PDB file of C-alpha atoms in Angstrom:
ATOM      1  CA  UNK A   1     -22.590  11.316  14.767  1.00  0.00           C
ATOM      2  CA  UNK A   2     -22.095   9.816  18.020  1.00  0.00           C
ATOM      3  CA  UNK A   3     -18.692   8.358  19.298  1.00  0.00           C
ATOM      4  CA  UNK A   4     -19.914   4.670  19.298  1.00  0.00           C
ATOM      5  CA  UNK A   5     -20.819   5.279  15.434  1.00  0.00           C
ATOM      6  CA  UNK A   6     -17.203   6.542  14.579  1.00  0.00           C
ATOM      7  CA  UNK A   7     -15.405   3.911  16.501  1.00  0.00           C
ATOM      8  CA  UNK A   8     -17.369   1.166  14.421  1.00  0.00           C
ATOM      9  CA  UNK A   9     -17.340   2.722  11.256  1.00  0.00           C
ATOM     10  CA  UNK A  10     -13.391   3.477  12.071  1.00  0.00           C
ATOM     11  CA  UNK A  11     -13.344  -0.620  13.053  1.00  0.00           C
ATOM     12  CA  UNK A  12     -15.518  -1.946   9.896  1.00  0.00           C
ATOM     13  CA  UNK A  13     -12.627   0.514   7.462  1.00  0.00           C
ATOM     14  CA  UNK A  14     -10.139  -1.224   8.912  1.00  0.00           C
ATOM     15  CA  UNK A  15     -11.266  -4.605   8.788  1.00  0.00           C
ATOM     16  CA  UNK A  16     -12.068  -3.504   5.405  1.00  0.00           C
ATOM     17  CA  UNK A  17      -8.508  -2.569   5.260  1.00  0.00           C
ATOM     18  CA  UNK A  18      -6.987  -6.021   6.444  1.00  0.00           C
ATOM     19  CA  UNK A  19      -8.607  -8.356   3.972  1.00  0.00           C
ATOM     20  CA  UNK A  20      -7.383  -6.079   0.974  1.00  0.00           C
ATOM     21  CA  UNK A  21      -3.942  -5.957   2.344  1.00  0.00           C
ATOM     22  CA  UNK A  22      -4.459  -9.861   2.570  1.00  0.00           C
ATOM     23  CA  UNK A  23      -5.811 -10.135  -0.785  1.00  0.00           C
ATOM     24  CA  UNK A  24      -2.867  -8.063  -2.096  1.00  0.00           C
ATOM     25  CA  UNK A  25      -0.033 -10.182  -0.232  1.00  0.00           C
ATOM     26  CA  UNK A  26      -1.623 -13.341  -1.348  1.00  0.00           C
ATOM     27  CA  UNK A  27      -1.524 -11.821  -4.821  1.00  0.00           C
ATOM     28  CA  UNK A  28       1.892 -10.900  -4.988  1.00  0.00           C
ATOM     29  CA  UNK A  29       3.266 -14.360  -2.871  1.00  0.00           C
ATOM     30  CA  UNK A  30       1.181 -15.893  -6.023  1.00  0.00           C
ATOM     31  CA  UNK A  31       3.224 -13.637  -8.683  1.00  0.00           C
ATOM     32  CA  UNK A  32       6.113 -14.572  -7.450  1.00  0.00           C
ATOM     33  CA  UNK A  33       6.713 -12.221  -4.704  1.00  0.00           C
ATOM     34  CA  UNK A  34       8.710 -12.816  -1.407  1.00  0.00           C
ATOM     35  CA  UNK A  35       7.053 -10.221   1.308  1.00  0.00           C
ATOM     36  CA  UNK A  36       9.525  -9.151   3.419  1.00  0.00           C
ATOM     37  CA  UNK A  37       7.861  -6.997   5.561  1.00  0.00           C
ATOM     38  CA  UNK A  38       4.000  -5.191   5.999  1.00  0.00           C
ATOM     39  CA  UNK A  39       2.517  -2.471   7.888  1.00  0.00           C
ATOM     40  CA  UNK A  40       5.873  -0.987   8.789  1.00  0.00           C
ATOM     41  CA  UNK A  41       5.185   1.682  10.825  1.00  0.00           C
ATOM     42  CA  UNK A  42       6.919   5.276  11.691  1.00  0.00           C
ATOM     43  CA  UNK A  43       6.654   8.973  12.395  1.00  0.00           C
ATOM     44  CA  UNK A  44       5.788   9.417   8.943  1.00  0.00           C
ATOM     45  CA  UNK A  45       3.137   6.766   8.153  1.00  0.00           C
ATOM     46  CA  UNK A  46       2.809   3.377   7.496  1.00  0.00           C
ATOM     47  CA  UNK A  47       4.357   1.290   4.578  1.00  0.00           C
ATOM     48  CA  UNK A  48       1.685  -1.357   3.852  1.00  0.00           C
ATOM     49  CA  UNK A  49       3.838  -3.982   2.135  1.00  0.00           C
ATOM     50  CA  UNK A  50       7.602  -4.700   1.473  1.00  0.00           C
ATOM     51  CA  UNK A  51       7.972  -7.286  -1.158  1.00  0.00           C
ATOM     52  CA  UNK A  52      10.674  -8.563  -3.863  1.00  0.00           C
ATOM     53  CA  UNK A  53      11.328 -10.026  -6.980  1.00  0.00           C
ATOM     54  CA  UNK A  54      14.227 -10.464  -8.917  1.00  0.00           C
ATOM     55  CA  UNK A  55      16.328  -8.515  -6.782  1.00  0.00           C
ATOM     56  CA  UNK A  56      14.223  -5.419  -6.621  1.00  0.00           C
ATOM     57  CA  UNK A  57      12.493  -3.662  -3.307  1.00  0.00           C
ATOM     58  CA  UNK A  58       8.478  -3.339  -3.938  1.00  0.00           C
ATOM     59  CA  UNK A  59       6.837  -0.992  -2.054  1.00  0.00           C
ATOM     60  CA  UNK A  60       2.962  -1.466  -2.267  1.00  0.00           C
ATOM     61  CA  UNK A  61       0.206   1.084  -1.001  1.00  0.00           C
ATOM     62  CA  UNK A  62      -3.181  -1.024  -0.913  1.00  0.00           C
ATOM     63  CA  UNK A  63      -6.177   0.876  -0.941  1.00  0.00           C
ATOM     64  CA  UNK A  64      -9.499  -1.031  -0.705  1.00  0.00           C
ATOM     65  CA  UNK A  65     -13.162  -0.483  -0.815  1.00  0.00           C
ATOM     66  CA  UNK A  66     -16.754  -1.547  -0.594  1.00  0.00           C
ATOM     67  CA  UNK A  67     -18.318   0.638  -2.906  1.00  0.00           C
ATOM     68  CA  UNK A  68     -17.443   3.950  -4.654  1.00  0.00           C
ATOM     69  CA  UNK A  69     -19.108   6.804  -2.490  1.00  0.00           C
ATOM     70  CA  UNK A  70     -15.671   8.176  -1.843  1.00  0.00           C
ATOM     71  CA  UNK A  71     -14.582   7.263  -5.110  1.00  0.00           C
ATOM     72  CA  UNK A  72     -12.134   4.515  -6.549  1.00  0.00           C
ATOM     73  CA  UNK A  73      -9.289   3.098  -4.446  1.00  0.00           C
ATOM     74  CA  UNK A  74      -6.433   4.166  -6.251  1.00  0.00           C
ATOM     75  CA  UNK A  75      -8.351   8.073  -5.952  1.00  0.00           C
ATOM     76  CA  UNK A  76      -7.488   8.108  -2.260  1.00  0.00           C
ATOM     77  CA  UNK A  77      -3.616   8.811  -3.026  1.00  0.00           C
ATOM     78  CA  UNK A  78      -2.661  12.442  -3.626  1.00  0.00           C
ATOM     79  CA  UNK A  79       0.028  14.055  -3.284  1.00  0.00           C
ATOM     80  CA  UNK A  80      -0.194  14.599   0.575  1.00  0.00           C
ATOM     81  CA  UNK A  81       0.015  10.702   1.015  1.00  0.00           C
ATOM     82  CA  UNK A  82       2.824   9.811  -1.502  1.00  0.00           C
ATOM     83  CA  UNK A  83       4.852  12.621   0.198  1.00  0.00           C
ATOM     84  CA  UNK A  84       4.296  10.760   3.221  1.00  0.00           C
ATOM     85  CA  UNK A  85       4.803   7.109   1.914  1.00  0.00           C
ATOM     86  CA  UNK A  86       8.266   8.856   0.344  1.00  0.00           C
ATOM     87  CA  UNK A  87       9.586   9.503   3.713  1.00  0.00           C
ATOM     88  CA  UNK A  88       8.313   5.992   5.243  1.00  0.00           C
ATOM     89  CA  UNK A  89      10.237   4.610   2.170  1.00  0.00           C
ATOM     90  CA  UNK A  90      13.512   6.599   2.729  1.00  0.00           C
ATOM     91  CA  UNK A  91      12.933   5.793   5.892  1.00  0.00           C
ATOM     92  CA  UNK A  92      13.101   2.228   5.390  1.00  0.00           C
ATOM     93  CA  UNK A  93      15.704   2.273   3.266  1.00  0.00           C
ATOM     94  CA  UNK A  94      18.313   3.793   5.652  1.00  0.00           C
ATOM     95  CA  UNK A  95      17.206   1.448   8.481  1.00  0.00           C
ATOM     96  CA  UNK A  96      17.494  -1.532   6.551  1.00  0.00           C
ATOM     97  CA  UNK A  97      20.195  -0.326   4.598  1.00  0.00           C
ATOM     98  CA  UNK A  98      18.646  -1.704   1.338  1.00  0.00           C
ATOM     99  CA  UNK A  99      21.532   0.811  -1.135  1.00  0.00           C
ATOM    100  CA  UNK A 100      22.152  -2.251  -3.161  1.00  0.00           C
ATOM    101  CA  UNK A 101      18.367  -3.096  -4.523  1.00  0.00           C
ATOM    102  CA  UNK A 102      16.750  -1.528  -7.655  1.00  0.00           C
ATOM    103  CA  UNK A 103      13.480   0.024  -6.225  1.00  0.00           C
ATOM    104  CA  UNK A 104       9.773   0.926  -7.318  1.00  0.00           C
ATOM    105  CA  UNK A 105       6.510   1.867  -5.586  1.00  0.00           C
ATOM    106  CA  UNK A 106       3.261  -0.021  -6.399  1.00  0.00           C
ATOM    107  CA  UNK A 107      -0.203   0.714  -5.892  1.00  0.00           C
ATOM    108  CA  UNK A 108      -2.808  -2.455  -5.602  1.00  0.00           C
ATOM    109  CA  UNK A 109      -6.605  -0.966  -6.056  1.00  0.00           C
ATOM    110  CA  UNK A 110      -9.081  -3.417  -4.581  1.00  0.00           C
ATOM    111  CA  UNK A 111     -13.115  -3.418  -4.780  1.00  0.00           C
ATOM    112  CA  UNK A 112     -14.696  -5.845  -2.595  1.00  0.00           C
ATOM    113  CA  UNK A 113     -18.335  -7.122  -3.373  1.00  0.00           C
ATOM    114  CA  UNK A 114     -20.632  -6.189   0.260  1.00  0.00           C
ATOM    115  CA  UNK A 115     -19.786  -9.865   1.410  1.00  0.00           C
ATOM    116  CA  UNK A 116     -16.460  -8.425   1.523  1.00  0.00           C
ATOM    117  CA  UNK A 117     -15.222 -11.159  -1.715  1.00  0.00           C
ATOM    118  CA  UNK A 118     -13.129  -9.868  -4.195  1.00  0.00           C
ATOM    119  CA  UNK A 119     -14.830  -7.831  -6.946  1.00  0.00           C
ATOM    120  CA  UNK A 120     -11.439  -6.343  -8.593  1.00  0.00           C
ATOM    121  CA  UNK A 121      -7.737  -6.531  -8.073  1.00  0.00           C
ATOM    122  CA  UNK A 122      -5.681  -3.794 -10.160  1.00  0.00           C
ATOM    123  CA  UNK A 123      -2.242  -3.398  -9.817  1.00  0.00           C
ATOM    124  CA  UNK A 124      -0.613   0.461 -10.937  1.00  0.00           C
ATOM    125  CA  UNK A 125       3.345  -0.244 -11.137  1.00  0.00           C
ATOM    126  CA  UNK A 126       6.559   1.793 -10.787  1.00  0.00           C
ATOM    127  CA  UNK A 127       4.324   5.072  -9.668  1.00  0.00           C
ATOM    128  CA  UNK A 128       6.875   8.189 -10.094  1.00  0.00           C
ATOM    129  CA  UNK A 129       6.535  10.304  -7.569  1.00  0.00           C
ATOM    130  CA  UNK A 130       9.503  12.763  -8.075  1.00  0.00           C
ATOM    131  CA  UNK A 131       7.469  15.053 -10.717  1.00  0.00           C
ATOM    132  CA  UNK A 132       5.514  16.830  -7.311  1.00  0.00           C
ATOM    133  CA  UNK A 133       8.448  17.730  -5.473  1.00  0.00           C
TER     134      UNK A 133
END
């Protein structure tokens, strides 16, 4: 594979990317969400969306795909990337000093038809994540 074929395939996954992280905010501004903040970057990853409702912190991972070569959305997070996300949320937390808020981590799941429409939107609340450390 050449390097022009991995810089457009990396560019096409992350336009890919974009719209579901669109999709997703529009879903959650639509259930009542107020997004505070998305793609928060630091040393340990990225955060993709910061939202709340009724005085609780949402932290949403949004995985999205075209088809299901590589398997379903949700598939792509293992243990290596919710160790990760953990630290970007800790992270977060201490920066923005957010003690006082009840907290859960989300997952939104998103297939897009090959015009890049929405197929599927599934949401996977309060994942625990304490159970692999």
């Amino acid at each position: 594979m050449s390097v022009s074929t991995v810089t457009r395939s990396n560019s096409a996954l992350k336009i890919i990317g974009q719209i579901g992280e669109e999709l997703a905010a529009n879903y959650l501004q639509e259930q009542g969400f107020f997004i505070k903040d998305r793609n928060v970057y630091n040393r340990w990853g990225e955060i993709d969306i910061v939202a709340e409702r009724k005085n609780k912190i949402h932290f949403v991972e949004v995985k999205t795909r075209i088809h299901t070569r590589q398997g379903m959305p949700y598939e792509a997070i293992r243990i290596p990337k919710l160790t990760h996300l953990m630290r970007s949320i800790q992270h977060y937390i201490l920066l923005k000093q957010l003690y006082r808020y009840k907290m859960q981590l989300d997952v939104i799941s998103i297939m897009l038809n090959a015009d890049k429409s929405l197929l599927n939107l599934k949401v996977y609340e309060n994942i625990h994540v304490d159970r692999f450390y």
